Short mmCIF file of C-alpha atoms in Angstrom, two decimals:
data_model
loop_
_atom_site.label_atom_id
_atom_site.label_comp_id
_atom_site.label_asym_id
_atom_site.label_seq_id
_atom_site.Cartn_x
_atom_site.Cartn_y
_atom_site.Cartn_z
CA UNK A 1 186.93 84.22 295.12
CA UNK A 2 189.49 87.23 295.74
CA UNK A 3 190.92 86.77 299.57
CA UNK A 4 190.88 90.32 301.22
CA UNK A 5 192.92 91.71 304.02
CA UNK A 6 191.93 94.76 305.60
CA UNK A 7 194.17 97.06 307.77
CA UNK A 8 192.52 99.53 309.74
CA UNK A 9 189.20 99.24 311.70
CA UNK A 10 187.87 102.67 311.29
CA UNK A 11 184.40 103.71 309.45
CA UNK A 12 185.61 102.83 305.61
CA UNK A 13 187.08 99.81 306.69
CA UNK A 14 183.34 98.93 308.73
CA UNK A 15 181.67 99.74 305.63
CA UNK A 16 184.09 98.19 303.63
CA UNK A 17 183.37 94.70 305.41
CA UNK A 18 180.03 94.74 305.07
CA UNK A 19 179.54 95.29 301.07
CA UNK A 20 182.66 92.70 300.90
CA UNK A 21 180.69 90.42 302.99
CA UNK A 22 177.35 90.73 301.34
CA UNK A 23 179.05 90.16 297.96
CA UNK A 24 179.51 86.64 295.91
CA UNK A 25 182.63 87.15 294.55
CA UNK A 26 184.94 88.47 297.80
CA UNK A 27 185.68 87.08 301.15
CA UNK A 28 187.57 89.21 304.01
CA UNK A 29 189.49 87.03 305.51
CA UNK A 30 191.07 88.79 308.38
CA UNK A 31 190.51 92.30 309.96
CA UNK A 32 193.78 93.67 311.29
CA UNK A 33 194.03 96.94 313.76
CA UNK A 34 197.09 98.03 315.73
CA UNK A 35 194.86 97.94 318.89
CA UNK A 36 192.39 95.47 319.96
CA UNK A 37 189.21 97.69 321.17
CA UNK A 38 188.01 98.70 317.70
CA UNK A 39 188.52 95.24 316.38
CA UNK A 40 185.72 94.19 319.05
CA UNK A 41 182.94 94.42 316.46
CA UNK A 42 184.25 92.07 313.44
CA UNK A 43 184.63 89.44 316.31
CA UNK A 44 182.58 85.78 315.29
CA UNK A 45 182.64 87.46 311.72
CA UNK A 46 185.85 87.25 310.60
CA UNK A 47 189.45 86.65 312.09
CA UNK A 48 190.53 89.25 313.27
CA UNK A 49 194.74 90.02 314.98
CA UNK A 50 196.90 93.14 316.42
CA UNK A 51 199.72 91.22 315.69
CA UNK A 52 201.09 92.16 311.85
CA UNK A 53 203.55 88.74 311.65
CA UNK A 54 199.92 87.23 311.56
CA UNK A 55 198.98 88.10 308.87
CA UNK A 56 197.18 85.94 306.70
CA UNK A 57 197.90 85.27 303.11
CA UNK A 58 195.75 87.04 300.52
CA UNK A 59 194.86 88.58 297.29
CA UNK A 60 194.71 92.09 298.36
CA UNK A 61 195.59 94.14 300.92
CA UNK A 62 193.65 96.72 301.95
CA UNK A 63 194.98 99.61 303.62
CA UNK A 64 192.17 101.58 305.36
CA UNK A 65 194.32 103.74 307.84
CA UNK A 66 194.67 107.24 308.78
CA UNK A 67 196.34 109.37 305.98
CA UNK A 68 199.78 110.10 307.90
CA UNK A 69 199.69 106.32 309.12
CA UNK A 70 199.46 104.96 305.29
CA UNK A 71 202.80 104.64 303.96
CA UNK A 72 204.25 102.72 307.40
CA UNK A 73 201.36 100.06 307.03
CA UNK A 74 202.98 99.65 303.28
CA UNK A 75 206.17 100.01 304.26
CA UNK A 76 205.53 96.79 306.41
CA UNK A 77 204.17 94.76 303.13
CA UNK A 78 207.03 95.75 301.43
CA UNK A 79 207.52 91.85 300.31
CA UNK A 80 204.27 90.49 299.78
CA UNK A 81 203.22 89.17 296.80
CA UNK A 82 199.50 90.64 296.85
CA UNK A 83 198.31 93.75 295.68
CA UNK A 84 198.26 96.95 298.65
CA UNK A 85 196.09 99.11 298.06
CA UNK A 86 195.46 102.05 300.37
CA UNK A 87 192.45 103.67 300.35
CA UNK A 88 192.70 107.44 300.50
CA UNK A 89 191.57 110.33 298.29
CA UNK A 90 194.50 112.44 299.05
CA UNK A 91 196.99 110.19 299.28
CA UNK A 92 199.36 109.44 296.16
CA UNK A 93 199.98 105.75 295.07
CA UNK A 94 202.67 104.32 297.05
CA UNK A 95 206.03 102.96 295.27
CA UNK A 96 207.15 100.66 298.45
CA UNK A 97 204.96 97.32 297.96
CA UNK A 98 205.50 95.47 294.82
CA UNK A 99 201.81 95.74 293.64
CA UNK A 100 200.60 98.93 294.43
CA UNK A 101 197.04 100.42 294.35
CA UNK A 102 194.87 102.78 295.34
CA UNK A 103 191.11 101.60 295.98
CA UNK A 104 189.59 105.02 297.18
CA UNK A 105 185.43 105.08 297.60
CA UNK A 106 184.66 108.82 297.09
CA UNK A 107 182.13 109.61 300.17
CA UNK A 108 181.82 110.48 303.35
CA UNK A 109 181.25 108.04 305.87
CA UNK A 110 179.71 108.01 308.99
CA UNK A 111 179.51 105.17 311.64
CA UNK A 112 175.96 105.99 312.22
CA UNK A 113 174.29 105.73 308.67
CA UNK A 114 174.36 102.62 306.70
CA UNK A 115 175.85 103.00 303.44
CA UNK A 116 174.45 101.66 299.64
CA UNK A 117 177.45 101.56 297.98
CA UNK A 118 176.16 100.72 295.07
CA UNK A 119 175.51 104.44 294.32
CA UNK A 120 179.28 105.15 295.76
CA UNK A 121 181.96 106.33 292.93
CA UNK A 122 185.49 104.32 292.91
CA UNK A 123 188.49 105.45 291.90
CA UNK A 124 191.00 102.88 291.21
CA UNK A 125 194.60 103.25 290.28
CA UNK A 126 197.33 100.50 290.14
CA UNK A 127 201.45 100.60 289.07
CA UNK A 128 200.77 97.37 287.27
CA UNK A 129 198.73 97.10 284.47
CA UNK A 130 197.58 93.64 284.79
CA UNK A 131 196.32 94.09 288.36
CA UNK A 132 193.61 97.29 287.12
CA UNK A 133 191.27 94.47 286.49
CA UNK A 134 191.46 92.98 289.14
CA UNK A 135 190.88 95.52 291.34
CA UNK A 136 188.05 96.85 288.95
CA UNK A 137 186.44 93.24 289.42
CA UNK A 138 186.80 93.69 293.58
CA UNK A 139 184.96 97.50 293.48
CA UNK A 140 182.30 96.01 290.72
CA UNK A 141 181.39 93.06 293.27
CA UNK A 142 180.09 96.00 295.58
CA UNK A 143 179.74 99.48 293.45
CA UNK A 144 178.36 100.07 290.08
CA UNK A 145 180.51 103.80 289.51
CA UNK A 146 183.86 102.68 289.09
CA UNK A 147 186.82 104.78 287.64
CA UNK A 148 189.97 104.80 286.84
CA UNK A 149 191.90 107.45 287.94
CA UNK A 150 195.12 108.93 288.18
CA UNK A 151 197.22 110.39 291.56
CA UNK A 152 197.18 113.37 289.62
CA UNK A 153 193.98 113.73 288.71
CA UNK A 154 192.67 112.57 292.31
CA UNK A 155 194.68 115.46 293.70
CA UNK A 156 192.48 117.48 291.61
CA UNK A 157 189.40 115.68 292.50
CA UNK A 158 190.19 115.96 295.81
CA UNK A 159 190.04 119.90 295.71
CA UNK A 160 186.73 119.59 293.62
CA UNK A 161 185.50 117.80 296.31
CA UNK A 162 185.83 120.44 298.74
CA UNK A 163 184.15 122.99 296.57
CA UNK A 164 181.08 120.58 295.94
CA UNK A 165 180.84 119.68 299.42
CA UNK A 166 182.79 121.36 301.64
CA UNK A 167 181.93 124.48 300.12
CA UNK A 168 178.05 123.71 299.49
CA UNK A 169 177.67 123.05 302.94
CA UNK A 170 178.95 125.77 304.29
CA UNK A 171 176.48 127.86 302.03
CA UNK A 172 173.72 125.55 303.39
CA UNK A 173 175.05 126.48 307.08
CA UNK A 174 174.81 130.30 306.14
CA UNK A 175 171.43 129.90 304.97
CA UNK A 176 170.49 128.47 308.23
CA UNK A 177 172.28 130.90 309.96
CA UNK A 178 169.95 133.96 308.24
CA UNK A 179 166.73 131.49 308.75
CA UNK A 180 167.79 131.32 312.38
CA UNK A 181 168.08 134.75 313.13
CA UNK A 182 164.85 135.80 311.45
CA UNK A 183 162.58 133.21 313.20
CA UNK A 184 162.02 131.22 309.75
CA UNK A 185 162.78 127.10 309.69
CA UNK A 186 165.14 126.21 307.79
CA UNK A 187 163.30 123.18 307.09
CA UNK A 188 161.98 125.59 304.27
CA UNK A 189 164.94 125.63 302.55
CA UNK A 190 164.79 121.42 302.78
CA UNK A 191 163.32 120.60 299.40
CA UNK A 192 165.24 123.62 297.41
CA UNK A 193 168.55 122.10 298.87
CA UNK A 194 167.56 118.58 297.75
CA UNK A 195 166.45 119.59 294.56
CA UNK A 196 169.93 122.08 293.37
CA UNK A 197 171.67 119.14 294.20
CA UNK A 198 169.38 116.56 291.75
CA UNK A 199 169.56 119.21 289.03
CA UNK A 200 173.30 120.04 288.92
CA UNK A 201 174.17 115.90 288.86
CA UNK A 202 171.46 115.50 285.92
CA UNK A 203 172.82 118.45 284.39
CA UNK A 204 175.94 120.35 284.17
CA UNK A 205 175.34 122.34 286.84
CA UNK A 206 176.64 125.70 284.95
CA UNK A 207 174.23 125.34 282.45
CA UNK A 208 171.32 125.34 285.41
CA UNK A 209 172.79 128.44 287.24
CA UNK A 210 169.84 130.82 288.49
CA UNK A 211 169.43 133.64 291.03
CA UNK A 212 169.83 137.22 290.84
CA UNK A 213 173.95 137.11 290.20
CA UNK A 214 173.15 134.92 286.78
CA UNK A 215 170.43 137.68 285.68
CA UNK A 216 173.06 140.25 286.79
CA UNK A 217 169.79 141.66 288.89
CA UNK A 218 171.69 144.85 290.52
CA UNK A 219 168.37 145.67 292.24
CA UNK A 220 168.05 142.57 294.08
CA UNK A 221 172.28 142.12 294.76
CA UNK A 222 172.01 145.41 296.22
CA UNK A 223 168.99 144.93 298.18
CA UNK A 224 170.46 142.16 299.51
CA UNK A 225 174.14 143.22 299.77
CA UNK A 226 171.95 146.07 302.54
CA UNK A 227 170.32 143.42 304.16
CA UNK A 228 173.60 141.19 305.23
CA UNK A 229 175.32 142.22 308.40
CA UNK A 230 177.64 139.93 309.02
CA UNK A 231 180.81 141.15 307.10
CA UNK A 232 181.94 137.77 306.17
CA UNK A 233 179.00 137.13 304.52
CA UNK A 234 178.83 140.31 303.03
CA UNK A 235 182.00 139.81 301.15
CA UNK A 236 181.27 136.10 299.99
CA UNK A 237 177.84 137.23 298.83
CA UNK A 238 179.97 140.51 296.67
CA UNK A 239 182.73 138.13 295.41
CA UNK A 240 180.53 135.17 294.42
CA UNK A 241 178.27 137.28 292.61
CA UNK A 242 181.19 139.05 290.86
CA UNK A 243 182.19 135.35 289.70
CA UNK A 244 178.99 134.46 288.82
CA UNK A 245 178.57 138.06 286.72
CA UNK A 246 181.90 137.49 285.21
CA UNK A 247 181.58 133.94 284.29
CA UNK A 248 178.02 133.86 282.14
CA UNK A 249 178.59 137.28 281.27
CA UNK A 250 181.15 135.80 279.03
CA UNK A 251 179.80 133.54 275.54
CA UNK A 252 179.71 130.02 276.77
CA UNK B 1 135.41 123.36 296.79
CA UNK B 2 137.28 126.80 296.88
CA UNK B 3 137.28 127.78 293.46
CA UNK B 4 140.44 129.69 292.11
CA UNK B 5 141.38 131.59 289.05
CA UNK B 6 144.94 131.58 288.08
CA UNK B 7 146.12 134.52 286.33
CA UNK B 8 149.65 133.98 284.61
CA UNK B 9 150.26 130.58 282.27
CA UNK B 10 154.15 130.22 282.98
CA UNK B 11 155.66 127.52 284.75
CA UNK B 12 154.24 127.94 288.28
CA UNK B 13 151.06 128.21 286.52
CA UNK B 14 151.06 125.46 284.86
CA UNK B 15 152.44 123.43 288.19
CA UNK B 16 149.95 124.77 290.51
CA UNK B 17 146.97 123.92 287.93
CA UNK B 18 147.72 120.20 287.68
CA UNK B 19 148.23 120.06 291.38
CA UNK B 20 144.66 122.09 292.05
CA UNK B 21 143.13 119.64 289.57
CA UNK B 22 144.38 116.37 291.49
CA UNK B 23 143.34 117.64 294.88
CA UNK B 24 139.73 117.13 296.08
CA UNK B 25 138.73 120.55 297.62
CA UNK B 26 139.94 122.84 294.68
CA UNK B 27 138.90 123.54 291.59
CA UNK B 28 140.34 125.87 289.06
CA UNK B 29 137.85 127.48 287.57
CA UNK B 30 139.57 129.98 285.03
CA UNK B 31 142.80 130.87 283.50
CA UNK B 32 143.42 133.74 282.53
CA UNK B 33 147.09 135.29 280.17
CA UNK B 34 147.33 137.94 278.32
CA UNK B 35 148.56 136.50 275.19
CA UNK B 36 146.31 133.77 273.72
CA UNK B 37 149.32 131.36 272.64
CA UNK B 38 150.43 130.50 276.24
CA UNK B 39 146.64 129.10 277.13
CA UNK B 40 146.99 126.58 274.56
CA UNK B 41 147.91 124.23 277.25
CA UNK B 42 145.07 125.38 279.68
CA UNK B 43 142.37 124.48 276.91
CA UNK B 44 139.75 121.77 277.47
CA UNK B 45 141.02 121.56 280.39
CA UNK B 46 139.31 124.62 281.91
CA UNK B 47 137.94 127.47 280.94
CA UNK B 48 140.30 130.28 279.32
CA UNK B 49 140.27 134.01 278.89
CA UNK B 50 142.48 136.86 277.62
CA UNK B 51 140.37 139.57 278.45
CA UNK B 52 140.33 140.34 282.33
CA UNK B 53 136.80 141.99 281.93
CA UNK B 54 135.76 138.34 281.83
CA UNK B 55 136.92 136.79 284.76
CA UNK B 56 134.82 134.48 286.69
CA UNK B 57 134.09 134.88 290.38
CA UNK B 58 136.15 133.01 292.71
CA UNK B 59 137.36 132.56 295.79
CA UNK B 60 140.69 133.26 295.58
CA UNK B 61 142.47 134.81 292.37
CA UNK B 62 146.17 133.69 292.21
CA UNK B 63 148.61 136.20 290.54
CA UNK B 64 151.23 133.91 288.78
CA UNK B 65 153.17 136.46 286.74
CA UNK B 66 156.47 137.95 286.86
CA UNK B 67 157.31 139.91 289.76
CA UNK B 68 157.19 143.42 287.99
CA UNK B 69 153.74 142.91 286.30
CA UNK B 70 152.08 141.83 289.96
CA UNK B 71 151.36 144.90 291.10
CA UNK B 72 149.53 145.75 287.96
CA UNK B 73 146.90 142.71 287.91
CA UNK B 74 146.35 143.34 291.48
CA UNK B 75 145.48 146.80 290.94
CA UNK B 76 143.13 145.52 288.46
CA UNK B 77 141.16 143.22 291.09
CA UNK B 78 140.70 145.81 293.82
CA UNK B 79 137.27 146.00 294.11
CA UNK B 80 136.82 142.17 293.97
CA UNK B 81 135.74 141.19 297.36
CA UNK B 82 137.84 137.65 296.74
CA UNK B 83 141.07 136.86 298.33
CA UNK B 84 143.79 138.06 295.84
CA UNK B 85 147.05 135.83 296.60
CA UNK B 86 151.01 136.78 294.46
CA UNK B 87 152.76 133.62 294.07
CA UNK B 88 156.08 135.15 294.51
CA UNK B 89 159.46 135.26 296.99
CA UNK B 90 160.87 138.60 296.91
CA UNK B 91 157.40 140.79 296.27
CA UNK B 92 156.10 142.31 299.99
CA UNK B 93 152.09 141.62 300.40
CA UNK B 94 150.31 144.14 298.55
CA UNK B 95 147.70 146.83 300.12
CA UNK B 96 145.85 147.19 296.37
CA UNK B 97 143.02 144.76 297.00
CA UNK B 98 140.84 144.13 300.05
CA UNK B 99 142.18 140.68 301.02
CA UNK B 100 145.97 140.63 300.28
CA UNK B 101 147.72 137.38 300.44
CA UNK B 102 150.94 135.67 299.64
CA UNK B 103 150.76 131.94 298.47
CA UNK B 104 154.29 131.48 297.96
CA UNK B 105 155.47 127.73 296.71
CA UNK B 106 159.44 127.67 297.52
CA UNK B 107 161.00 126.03 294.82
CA UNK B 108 162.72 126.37 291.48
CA UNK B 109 160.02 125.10 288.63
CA UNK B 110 160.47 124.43 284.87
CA UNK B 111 158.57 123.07 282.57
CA UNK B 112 160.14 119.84 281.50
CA UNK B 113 160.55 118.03 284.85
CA UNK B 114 157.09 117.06 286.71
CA UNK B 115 156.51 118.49 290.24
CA UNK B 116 155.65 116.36 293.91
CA UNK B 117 153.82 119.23 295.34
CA UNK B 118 153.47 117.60 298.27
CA UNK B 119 157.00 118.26 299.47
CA UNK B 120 157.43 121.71 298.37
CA UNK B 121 157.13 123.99 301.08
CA UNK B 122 154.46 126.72 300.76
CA UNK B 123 154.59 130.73 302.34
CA UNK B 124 151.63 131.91 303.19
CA UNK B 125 150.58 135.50 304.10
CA UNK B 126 147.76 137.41 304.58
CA UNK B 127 146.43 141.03 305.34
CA UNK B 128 142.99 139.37 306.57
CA UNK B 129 143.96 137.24 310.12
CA UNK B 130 140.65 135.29 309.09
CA UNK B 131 141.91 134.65 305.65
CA UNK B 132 144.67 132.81 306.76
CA UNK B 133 142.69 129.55 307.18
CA UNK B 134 141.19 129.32 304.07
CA UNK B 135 145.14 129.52 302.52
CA UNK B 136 146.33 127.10 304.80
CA UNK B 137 143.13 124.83 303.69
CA UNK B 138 144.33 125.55 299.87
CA UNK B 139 148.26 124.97 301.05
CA UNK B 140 147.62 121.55 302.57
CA UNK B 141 145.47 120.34 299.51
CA UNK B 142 148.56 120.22 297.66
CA UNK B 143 151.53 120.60 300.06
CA UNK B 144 152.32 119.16 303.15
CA UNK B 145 154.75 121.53 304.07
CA UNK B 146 152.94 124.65 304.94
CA UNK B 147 154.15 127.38 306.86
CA UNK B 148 153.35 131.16 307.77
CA UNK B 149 155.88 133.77 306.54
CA UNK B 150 155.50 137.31 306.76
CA UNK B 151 156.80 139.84 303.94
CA UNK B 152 160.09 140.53 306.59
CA UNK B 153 160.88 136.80 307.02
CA UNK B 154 160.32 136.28 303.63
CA UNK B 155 162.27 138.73 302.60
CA UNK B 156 165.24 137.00 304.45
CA UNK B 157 164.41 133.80 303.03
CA UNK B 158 165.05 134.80 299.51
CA UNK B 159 168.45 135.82 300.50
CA UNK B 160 169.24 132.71 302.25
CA UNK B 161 167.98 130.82 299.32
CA UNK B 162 170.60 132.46 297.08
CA UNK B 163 173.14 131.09 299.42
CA UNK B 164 171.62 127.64 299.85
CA UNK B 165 170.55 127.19 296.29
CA UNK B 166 172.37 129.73 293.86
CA UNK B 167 175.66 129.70 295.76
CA UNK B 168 176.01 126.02 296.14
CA UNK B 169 175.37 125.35 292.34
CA UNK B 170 177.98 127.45 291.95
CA UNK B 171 180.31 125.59 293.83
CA UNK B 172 179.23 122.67 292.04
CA UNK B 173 179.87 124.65 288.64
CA UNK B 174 183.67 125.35 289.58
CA UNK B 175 183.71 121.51 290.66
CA UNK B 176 182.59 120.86 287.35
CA UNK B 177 185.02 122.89 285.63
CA UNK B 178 188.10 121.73 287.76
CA UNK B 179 187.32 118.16 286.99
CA UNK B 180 186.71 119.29 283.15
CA UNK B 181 190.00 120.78 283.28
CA UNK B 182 191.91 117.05 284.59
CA UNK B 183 189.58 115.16 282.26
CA UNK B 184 188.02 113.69 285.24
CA UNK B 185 184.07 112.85 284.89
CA UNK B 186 182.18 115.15 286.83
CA UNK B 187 179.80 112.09 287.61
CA UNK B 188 182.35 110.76 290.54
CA UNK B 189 181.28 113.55 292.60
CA UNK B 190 177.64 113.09 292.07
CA UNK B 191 177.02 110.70 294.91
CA UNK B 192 179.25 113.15 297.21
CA UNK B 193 177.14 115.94 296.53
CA UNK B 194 173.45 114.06 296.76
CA UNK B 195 174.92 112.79 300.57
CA UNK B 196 176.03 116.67 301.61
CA UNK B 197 172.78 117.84 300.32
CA UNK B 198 171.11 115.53 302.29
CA UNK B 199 172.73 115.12 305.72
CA UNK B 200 172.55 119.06 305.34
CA UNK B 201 168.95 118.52 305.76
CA UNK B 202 168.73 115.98 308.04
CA UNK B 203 171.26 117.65 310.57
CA UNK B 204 172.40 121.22 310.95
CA UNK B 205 174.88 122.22 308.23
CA UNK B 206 177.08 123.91 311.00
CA UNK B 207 177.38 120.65 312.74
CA UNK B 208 178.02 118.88 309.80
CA UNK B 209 180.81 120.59 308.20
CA UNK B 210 183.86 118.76 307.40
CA UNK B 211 186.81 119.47 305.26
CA UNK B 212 190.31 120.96 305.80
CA UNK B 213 188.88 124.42 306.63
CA UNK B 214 187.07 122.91 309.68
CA UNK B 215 190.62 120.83 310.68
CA UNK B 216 192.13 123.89 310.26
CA UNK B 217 194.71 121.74 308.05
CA UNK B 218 197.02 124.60 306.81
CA UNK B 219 199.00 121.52 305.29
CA UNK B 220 196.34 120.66 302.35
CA UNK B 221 195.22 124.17 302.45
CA UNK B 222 198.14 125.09 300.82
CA UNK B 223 198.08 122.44 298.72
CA UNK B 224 195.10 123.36 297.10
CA UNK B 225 195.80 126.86 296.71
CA UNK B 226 199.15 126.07 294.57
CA UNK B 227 196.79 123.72 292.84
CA UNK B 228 193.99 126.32 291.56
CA UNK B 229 194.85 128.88 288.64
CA UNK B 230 191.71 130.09 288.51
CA UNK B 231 192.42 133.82 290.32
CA UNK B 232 188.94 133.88 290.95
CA UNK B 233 188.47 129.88 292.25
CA UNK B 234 191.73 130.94 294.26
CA UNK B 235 190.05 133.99 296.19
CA UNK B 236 186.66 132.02 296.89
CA UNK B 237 188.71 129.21 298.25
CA UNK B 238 190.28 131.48 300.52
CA UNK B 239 187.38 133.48 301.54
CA UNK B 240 185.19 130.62 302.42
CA UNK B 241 188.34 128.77 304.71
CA UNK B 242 188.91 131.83 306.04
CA UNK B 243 185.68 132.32 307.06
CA UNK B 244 184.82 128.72 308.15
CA UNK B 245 187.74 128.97 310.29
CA UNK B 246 186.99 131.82 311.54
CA UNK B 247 183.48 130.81 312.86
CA UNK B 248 184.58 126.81 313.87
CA UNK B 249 187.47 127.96 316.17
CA UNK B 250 184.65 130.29 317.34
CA UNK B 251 183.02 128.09 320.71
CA UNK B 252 179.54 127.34 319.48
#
């Protein structure tokens, strides 16, 4: 049984609790959070302090905190014996605990929707070699996508991220933008949205590219260059089409 | 039954036949291609001609074929006192026949993956008000998402598809790519692109946009911009923060 502490009492650390909870092989022992309000709903489930010398003893500590609020929270389990692990994407490992580790579910979480995190990706990262497995055992109790992966590389997958969802959705709030000023639901576009998503995680989604920039379709781009009048749309429609031209116009 | 001909033995074709065939008030009567080869598929199934002298009588003749040999065929069934329906986005209704009509299926179809029909979203258009029922009878045989588009909305929708569907794989693509570049699997950001996709749908995009664009975090904004190479990854990320900015300091 690994013995978990978590810090923090936000959304991840809510979801967090629950998949610990549900699983054989974990126990959270104690939810801590500087104040008391947000603590209110791990009551009767778990122990729960605001007080940080009360801290019980455990396996692993698990920082869920605001970014900027991270590296005090470590600071403060400087001495432990137990692996801290915060819990960020954008956050590099920490050098002040003794153990250090980074335990970061790559998703977006929202209070409101319950969460399989099964299905969830986890990136894991550790300063000592021996405790990668046991970290990988914690996020296998509760996920079946686990990786290991590097502060460097989760700086990188951290801008990735934004491009495939950052990025997508604001071409998905576009689209409903143009549906919404020509009378048309954009509950049309539902099942296209859904399905470019399934097709670009079962493929690679450059080799599934379509549209009128991939057949380098001039009549269409400039059909619908004429038809855009918003100019910031105008110029993200030109320069992704130039990108798209340039990129497969090139051998693979 | 309404009985239909298909004319055209692509992929749509192909889709719409099996879905005709499994539904109880349709029945495809005849398929018709002008090359023999691509009818293989059709045969024993129905009946099968290359010669357009020999079409059947139907109800409704759909015109599956690409979008600059539709004209053509329609041309070819003027006189027919049938409804004569394109399958496709970006071609206006026609004025060739007597009974013009759009049947357009919104989705991207190919030939290896099978098809639920009854979540694709189907246009429908016609130059006949009265034909518009019998459509809408064929539409919900197969579909349950049926909804009437004119040539001007649909027009717009093809454009806001590019964005929704073309432009977002392409985000994807340069996800891909970055994460090729740091050896990271693209498959960690599978999950996080399924869950945009989807809350997309459920919600609003605009009111689901998150990301440091929307926090206006110039911190991590320059971050990533040191981070990307890429000249042209480097102007799209700047284009789309400036512009999501731009529109999220906006009151809505």
């Amino acid at each position: 049984m690994i013995k978990i502490v978590i810090l923090g009492a936000g959304n991840l650390a809510l979801h967090l609790f629950k998949a610990f909870n549900k699983a054989t092989n974990t126990e959270v022992i104690q939810v801590y959070n500087r104040s008391e309000s947000s603590l209110q709903i791990f009551k009767n489930k778990t122990d729960t302090t605001t007080n940080f010398t009360q801290l019980k003893k455990a396996d692993v500590y698990l920082v869920c905190v605001k970014d900027d609020a991270i590296e005090n929270i470590i600071k403060k389990l400087a001495k432990t014996e137990a692996i801290v692990a915060h819990t960020s994407g954008s956050v590099a490992l920490s050098t002040s605990a003794t153990r250090n580790a980074v335990f970061y579910p790559l998703q977006t979480f929202s209070k409101q929707t319950e969460v399989n995190f099964k299905e969830i990706p986890i990136c894991l990262e550790t300063s000592e070699e021996k405790d990668f497995s046991i970290l990988e055992k914690l996020a296998k109790n509760i996920s079946e996508k686990v990786f290991p992966i590097s502060s460097a590389q989760r700086k990188k997958l951290h801008l990735a991220a934004v491009f495939a969802s950052n990025f997508s959705n604001y071409m998905y709030a576009i689209a409903e933008d143009i549906c919404n000023k020509n009378e048309v639901p954009f509950e049309v576009l539902n099942a296209l949205i859904q399905e470019t998503a399934k097709k670009a995680t079962l493929n690679s989604p450059k080799t599934v590219q379509t549209g009128p920039a991939k057949r380098n379709d001039q009549a269409t781009i400039k059909q619908h260059l004429a038809q855009l009048n918003n100019a910031d749309y105008k110029e993200i429609y030109k320069l992704l089409t130039q990108s798209i031209i340039d990129q497969h116009g090139k051998k693979l």
